[in-house]
Coordinates of C-alpha atoms in Angstrom, one line a residue:
M71 CA 93.2 135.6 56.7
I72 CA 95.5 132.3 55.9
N73 CA 98.4 134.8 56.3
E74 CA 97.2 135.7 59.6
S75 CA 97.1 131.6 60.7
I76 CA 100.3 131.4 59.7
E77 CA 101.8 134.3 61.6
F78 CA 99.5 132.8 64.5
I79 CA 101.2 129.7 64.2
R80 CA 104.5 130.7 63.6
N81 CA 104.5 133.3 67.1
H82 CA 103.4 130.3 69.0
F83 CA 105.9 127.8 68.0
Q84 CA 108.2 130.5 67.8
T85 CA 110.2 129.0 64.6
E86 CA 110.7 129.8 61.1
D87 CA 111.6 126.3 60.8
F88 CA 109.3 123.4 59.7
I89 CA 106.2 122.8 61.9
P90 CA 104.8 119.7 62.0
L91 CA 101.0 118.6 63.3
H92 CA 102.0 116.9 66.2
E93 CA 105.4 115.9 67.4
P94 CA 106.2 113.8 70.8
C95 CA 107.3 115.5 73.6
F96 CA 110.5 113.9 75.6
T97 CA 111.1 115.4 78.8
G98 CA 111.3 113.7 81.7
N99 CA 112.9 109.9 81.8
E100 CA 112.3 108.6 78.4
K101 CA 116.6 108.0 78.5
K102 CA 116.8 106.8 81.2
Y103 CA 114.2 104.3 81.2
L104 CA 115.5 102.9 78.1
N105 CA 119.1 103.0 79.0
Q106 CA 117.7 100.5 82.0
C107 CA 116.1 98.1 78.8
I108 CA 119.5 98.0 77.7
D109 CA 121.5 98.1 80.5
T110 CA 119.4 94.6 81.9
T111 CA 119.1 93.2 78.6
F112 CA 115.0 93.4 78.9
V113 CA 114.1 95.0 75.3
S114 CA 111.4 93.0 74.1
S115 CA 108.5 91.7 75.5
V116 CA 109.2 90.6 78.9
G117 CA 110.0 93.1 81.3
K118 CA 109.2 95.7 84.3
F119 CA 108.0 98.7 82.1
V120 CA 105.3 96.4 80.5
D121 CA 103.7 96.0 83.2
S122 CA 104.2 99.2 85.3
F123 CA 102.6 101.0 82.5
E124 CA 99.6 98.8 82.0
V125 CA 99.2 99.7 86.1
A126 CA 99.6 103.6 85.4
V127 CA 97.4 103.5 82.6
A128 CA 94.7 101.6 84.3
K129 CA 95.0 103.9 87.3
F130 CA 94.5 107.0 85.3
T131 CA 91.5 106.4 82.9
G132 CA 90.0 104.6 86.0
A133 CA 89.9 101.2 83.9
K134 CA 90.0 98.0 86.4
H135 CA 92.4 96.6 84.2
A136 CA 94.9 97.2 81.2
V137 CA 96.9 94.8 78.4
A138 CA 99.2 96.3 76.7
T139 CA 99.8 95.7 72.8
V140 CA 102.3 96.6 70.4
N141 CA 99.8 99.0 68.4
G142 CA 96.4 100.3 68.9
T143 CA 95.3 98.4 65.9
S144 CA 96.2 94.9 67.5
A145 CA 94.1 96.1 70.5
L146 CA 91.2 97.1 68.3
H147 CA 91.3 93.1 66.6
I148 CA 91.5 91.3 70.1
A149 CA 88.6 93.6 72.0
L150 CA 86.5 92.6 68.6
L151 CA 87.3 89.2 69.2
L152 CA 87.0 89.3 72.5
A153 CA 83.9 90.9 71.8
G154 CA 82.3 87.9 70.4
V155 CA 82.8 89.0 66.3
E156 CA 83.0 86.2 63.8
P157 CA 83.3 85.9 59.8
D158 CA 80.8 86.9 57.4
T159 CA 78.9 88.8 60.8
E160 CA 78.8 92.8 61.0
V161 CA 79.9 95.6 63.0
I162 CA 78.7 98.9 62.9
T163 CA 81.8 102.0 63.0
Q164 CA 81.9 105.4 61.8
A165 CA 83.0 105.9 57.9
L166 CA 84.4 109.1 59.1
T167 CA 87.5 107.6 60.8
F168 CA 91.0 106.3 60.3
V169 CA 91.3 103.1 58.8
A170 CA 92.8 101.2 61.0
T171 CA 89.5 100.8 62.8
C172 CA 87.9 99.2 59.6
N173 CA 91.1 97.1 59.3
A174 CA 90.5 95.2 61.9
I175 CA 87.3 94.0 61.6
S176 CA 88.2 93.4 58.4
Y177 CA 91.0 91.2 60.0
I178 CA 88.1 89.0 61.4
G179 CA 86.4 88.3 58.2
A180 CA 83.8 90.5 59.7
N181 CA 81.9 93.2 57.7
P182 CA 82.1 97.0 58.4
V183 CA 78.8 99.2 58.0
F184 CA 78.7 102.5 58.5
V185 CA 76.5 104.9 60.2
D186 CA 76.5 109.1 60.3
V187 CA 78.3 111.2 63.1
D188 CA 77.2 113.9 64.8
K189 CA 78.5 117.1 63.5
E190 CA 79.7 119.0 66.8
N191 CA 81.6 116.1 67.8
M192 CA 82.4 114.3 64.8
G193 CA 81.6 111.1 66.5
L194 CA 79.0 108.0 66.2
S195 CA 75.6 109.3 66.4
P196 CA 73.2 107.7 69.5
E197 CA 70.6 109.0 67.3
K198 CA 71.7 107.7 63.8
L199 CA 72.3 105.1 65.3
E200 CA 69.2 104.2 66.8
S201 CA 67.3 104.8 63.9
F202 CA 69.4 102.5 61.8
L203 CA 69.3 99.9 63.7
S204 CA 65.5 100.3 64.1
K205 CA 64.5 100.4 60.6
E206 CA 67.3 98.2 59.4
T207 CA 66.9 95.2 62.3
K208 CA 65.1 92.7 63.6
M209 CA 65.8 90.7 67.2
V210 CA 66.0 87.2 67.2
N211 CA 66.6 84.8 70.3
G212 CA 68.1 87.8 71.6
E213 CA 70.4 89.0 68.4
C214 CA 70.5 91.7 66.4
I215 CA 69.6 90.4 62.8
N216 CA 70.3 92.7 60.1
K217 CA 67.6 92.4 57.4
R218 CA 69.1 93.1 54.2
S219 CA 72.4 91.5 54.9
N220 CA 70.8 89.0 57.6
R221 CA 73.5 88.5 59.7
K222 CA 74.4 89.1 63.1
I223 CA 75.4 92.9 64.2
K224 CA 77.7 91.6 66.8
A225 CA 78.9 95.4 67.9
V226 CA 79.7 98.8 67.6
V227 CA 82.9 100.8 67.5
P228 CA 82.4 104.4 68.1
M229 CA 85.7 106.5 67.2
H230 CA 86.9 109.6 70.0
T231 CA 87.6 111.7 66.5
F232 CA 91.1 113.6 67.4
G233 CA 90.0 113.5 71.0
L234 CA 87.2 114.7 71.3
P235 CA 84.4 112.6 73.9
I236 CA 81.1 111.7 71.7
K237 CA 78.1 110.7 73.9
M238 CA 78.8 107.9 75.1
D239 CA 76.4 106.9 77.6
E240 CA 73.5 107.6 75.1
I241 CA 75.5 105.0 72.8
Y242 CA 76.0 102.5 75.3
N243 CA 72.0 102.6 76.2
V244 CA 71.1 102.0 72.4
C245 CA 73.6 99.3 72.4
N246 CA 71.8 97.9 75.5
K247 CA 68.6 97.9 73.8
F248 CA 69.4 96.1 71.2
N249 CA 71.9 94.0 73.0
I250 CA 75.0 94.7 70.9
T251 CA 78.5 95.2 72.7
V252 CA 80.2 98.2 72.5
V253 CA 84.1 98.5 72.0
E254 CA 84.9 102.5 72.0
D255 CA 88.0 102.9 69.7
S256 CA 89.7 105.3 72.2
A257 CA 93.1 105.5 70.0
E258 CA 93.3 109.6 70.1
S259 CA 91.6 109.8 73.7
L260 CA 93.7 109.8 76.3
G261 CA 93.2 112.8 79.2
S262 CA 89.4 113.1 77.7
Y263 CA 86.6 112.5 79.2
Y264 CA 82.5 112.8 79.1
N265 CA 80.7 112.8 82.4
G266 CA 83.4 112.6 84.1
K267 CA 84.1 109.0 82.6
H268 CA 87.4 108.8 80.9
T269 CA 87.0 107.4 77.1
G270 CA 87.0 103.7 77.1
T271 CA 85.4 102.8 79.7
F272 CA 81.9 102.9 78.9
G273 CA 81.6 100.3 77.2
S274 CA 82.6 96.3 77.7
L275 CA 86.5 97.0 76.1
G276 CA 88.0 100.2 75.3
V277 CA 91.4 100.1 72.7
L278 CA 94.1 102.8 73.4
S279 CA 97.1 104.5 71.0
F280 CA 100.3 105.6 71.1
N281 CA 101.6 105.7 68.0
G282 CA 104.1 108.7 67.6
N283 CA 102.0 111.5 66.9
K284 CA 99.1 110.6 69.7
T285 CA 99.2 112.4 73.0
I286 CA 101.8 110.0 74.4
T287 CA 104.1 107.9 72.5
T288 CA 105.3 104.1 73.4
G289 CA 106.7 105.0 69.5
G290 CA 104.2 102.2 68.4
G291 CA 102.1 101.1 70.9
G292 CA 98.3 100.2 72.5
M293 CA 96.6 99.2 74.7
I294 CA 93.5 97.4 76.2
I295 CA 91.3 98.3 78.8
T296 CA 88.4 97.1 80.4
N297 CA 86.4 96.3 84.1
N298 CA 86.1 93.2 83.0
D299 CA 87.9 90.4 84.9
L300 CA 88.1 87.4 82.2
I301 CA 88.0 89.7 79.7
A302 CA 91.3 91.0 80.8
Q303 CA 92.6 87.8 81.6
K304 CA 91.5 86.0 78.0
A305 CA 93.6 89.5 76.2
K306 CA 96.5 88.4 78.2
H307 CA 95.8 84.9 77.0
L308 CA 95.1 86.1 73.0
T309 CA 98.5 88.6 73.4
T310 CA 101.1 86.6 74.6
T311 CA 100.6 83.6 71.7
A312 CA 98.4 81.6 74.1
K313 CA 101.3 79.9 76.0
L314 CA 100.1 78.3 79.2
A315 CA 102.1 78.9 82.2
H316 CA 105.4 76.6 83.0
R317 CA 108.9 76.9 84.1
W318 CA 110.4 75.4 80.7
N319 CA 107.5 73.8 78.2
F320 CA 106.0 75.3 75.6
E321 CA 102.4 74.5 75.5
H322 CA 99.6 76.5 73.5
D323 CA 96.0 75.7 73.9
E324 CA 94.7 77.8 70.8
I325 CA 95.5 80.0 67.5
A326 CA 96.6 83.4 69.2
Y327 CA 98.5 86.8 68.1
N328 CA 102.1 87.5 69.3
Y329 CA 100.9 91.3 70.4
R330 CA 102.2 91.7 73.5
M331 CA 104.1 95.1 73.7
P332 CA 108.1 94.9 73.6
N333 CA 109.2 96.0 77.8
I334 CA 111.7 99.1 75.3
N335 CA 108.7 100.7 74.4
A336 CA 106.9 100.3 77.3
A337 CA 109.7 102.2 79.2
L338 CA 108.8 104.9 76.8
G339 CA 105.3 104.9 78.0
C340 CA 106.1 104.9 81.4
A341 CA 108.4 108.2 80.9
Q342 CA 105.3 109.9 79.2
M343 CA 102.8 109.1 81.9
E344 CA 104.7 110.5 84.4
V345 CA 104.6 114.1 82.7
L346 CA 100.6 113.2 80.6
H347 CA 99.5 116.0 83.0
K348 CA 102.0 119.1 81.4
I349 CA 101.4 117.1 78.3
L350 CA 97.0 117.7 78.8
S351 CA 97.6 121.3 80.5
S352 CA 99.8 122.5 77.7
K353 CA 97.7 121.1 74.9
K354 CA 94.8 122.7 76.7
I355 CA 96.4 126.5 76.5
L356 CA 97.0 125.5 72.2
A357 CA 93.6 124.7 72.4
K358 CA 92.3 128.5 74.2
K359 CA 94.6 130.4 72.2
Y360 CA 93.2 128.8 68.5
E361 CA 89.8 129.6 70.5
D362 CA 90.4 133.3 70.8
F363 CA 92.5 133.8 67.5
F364 CA 89.6 132.0 65.3
R365 CA 86.6 133.8 66.7
N366 CA 84.9 135.8 65.0
K367 CA 86.4 134.8 61.9
E368 CA 85.2 132.8 58.9
L369 CA 85.8 129.3 59.8
K370 CA 85.7 127.4 63.0
F371 CA 86.9 126.1 65.3
V372 CA 85.9 122.9 66.9
T373 CA 86.1 122.7 70.6
E374 CA 85.6 120.3 73.4
P375 CA 81.4 119.3 73.2
K376 CA 78.7 119.9 76.2
N377 CA 79.6 117.3 79.1
S378 CA 83.1 116.8 77.8
R379 CA 86.5 117.0 78.6
A380 CA 88.8 116.8 75.5
N381 CA 92.6 116.4 75.2
Y382 CA 92.5 118.4 71.7
W383 CA 95.4 115.6 70.7
L384 CA 94.7 116.8 67.0
N385 CA 93.0 120.4 66.8
A386 CA 90.8 121.5 63.7
I387 CA 89.4 124.2 62.1
I388 CA 86.1 124.1 59.8
L389 CA 86.4 125.6 57.0
K390 CA 83.2 127.6 54.9
D391 CA 83.8 125.5 51.6
L392 CA 85.6 122.2 49.6
E393 CA 87.5 124.9 47.4
S394 CA 88.2 127.2 51.1
R395 CA 89.5 123.8 52.5
N396 CA 91.8 123.3 49.7
K397 CA 93.0 126.3 49.3
F398 CA 94.2 126.7 53.2
L399 CA 96.0 123.8 53.4
K400 CA 98.0 124.2 50.2
E401 CA 98.6 128.1 51.3
T402 CA 100.0 126.7 54.9
N403 CA 101.6 123.6 53.7
D404 CA 104.0 125.8 50.8
N405 CA 104.5 127.6 54.2
G406 CA 106.1 125.1 55.8
I407 CA 103.8 124.3 58.3
M408 CA 101.5 121.2 57.7
T409 CA 97.9 120.9 58.0
R410 CA 96.2 118.2 56.8
P411 CA 92.2 117.0 56.2
I412 CA 90.3 114.7 58.0
W413 CA 90.2 111.4 56.3
T414 CA 88.9 110.2 53.4
L415 CA 85.7 108.8 54.4
M416 CA 85.6 104.8 54.5
S417 CA 83.0 104.3 52.3
N418 CA 84.8 106.3 49.5
L419 CA 87.3 104.1 49.9
D420 CA 87.3 100.9 47.3
I421 CA 88.2 98.2 49.7
Y422 CA 85.1 99.5 52.0
K423 CA 83.0 101.3 49.4
N424 CA 80.5 98.0 48.9
A425 CA 80.0 98.2 52.9
Q426 CA 76.3 98.8 53.7
K427 CA 76.1 102.2 54.9
A428 CA 72.8 104.5 56.2
N429 CA 72.5 108.2 55.1
L430 CA 76.6 110.0 55.5
E431 CA 75.0 113.7 54.9
N432 CA 77.2 115.0 58.6
S433 CA 79.7 112.8 57.4
L434 CA 80.3 113.8 54.2
W435 CA 79.7 117.4 54.4
L436 CA 83.1 117.4 57.1
E437 CA 84.8 115.4 55.3
E438 CA 85.0 118.5 52.3
R439 CA 85.6 121.0 55.1
V440 CA 87.7 119.9 58.4
V441 CA 91.5 120.6 58.5
N442 CA 94.1 119.5 61.8
I443 CA 96.3 122.6 62.4
P444 CA 99.5 122.1 64.5
S445 CA 99.0 120.5 68.0
S446 CA 101.9 119.7 69.7
A447 CA 102.7 119.9 72.9
K448 CA 105.3 122.3 74.5
I449 CA 106.1 121.6 78.3

């Protein structure tokens, strides 16, 4: 089975060389726009490409506003601040996520609380979330309080794992019942939709990432998306050191952050947005090939959930157990094909081992079985 998989992957990518997990695809105006930055000398946080990139992302996702940042983690950091997260409050998220999700919570001095995921989409389970909130919290003066810690729960951060849309309508309804703000970690899901709506646009705020390994890249970069005018204005202010507009004076009205995306990165983003539809089409074709190949095999290829359209950022398979997973990882990597396990659960890292957690049976099951396989677009 493993040898068949290696042969199939090599045949698709048509190479005997090393095959990365996900590499960027530069086939458009990237060099042209980068040269324009150099020729005009606008390579830092001022320049036309930053504004153009924000407009393009807002239009594509259907969000009213988009605010570019230096990376996805900084976008999430600001989004959490705008959601009202403060030191010594709590944020519910999933243990099955990349560490940046929890790090952004910790930057504020807040505390992550881990709730389980659904197996079919590997994202936060609305049923498990409602169960936790019903049993473990109480409402006091309109605020949700954790009965164990007596801290306020200020936000819920669901994450669209590998670009697979999760049940956002259901999560949003649960959070409304408990008066908790939703901040969508959509870092991996540009081009993914749930019930016809783009991920990141269900809650008050969503964030995207444009790291070098994402569906499209700006080298390093992130984006806050929102439909709220005031939130967008505040996001722009906080990510540009809270500088008050003036022709020459340097006046800043609060402690803020130097998180604005540089123009040279946004230039890449603008070129990438022009070919995004081709990239998504290519990734859909590859996912269908994988689905057909792995059908009736001893492992399962992860497909887009019901009522969803996934971008298939990273394709994933589920092995039967930990031993099978480790064997698959060793054989493929030994043969020059990059495969990777899903992340170590945040609750199993020393830095977050003391965080409160609910029953994480699905997360633990997936941690032992999920493997990502090569997912680069070919256009």
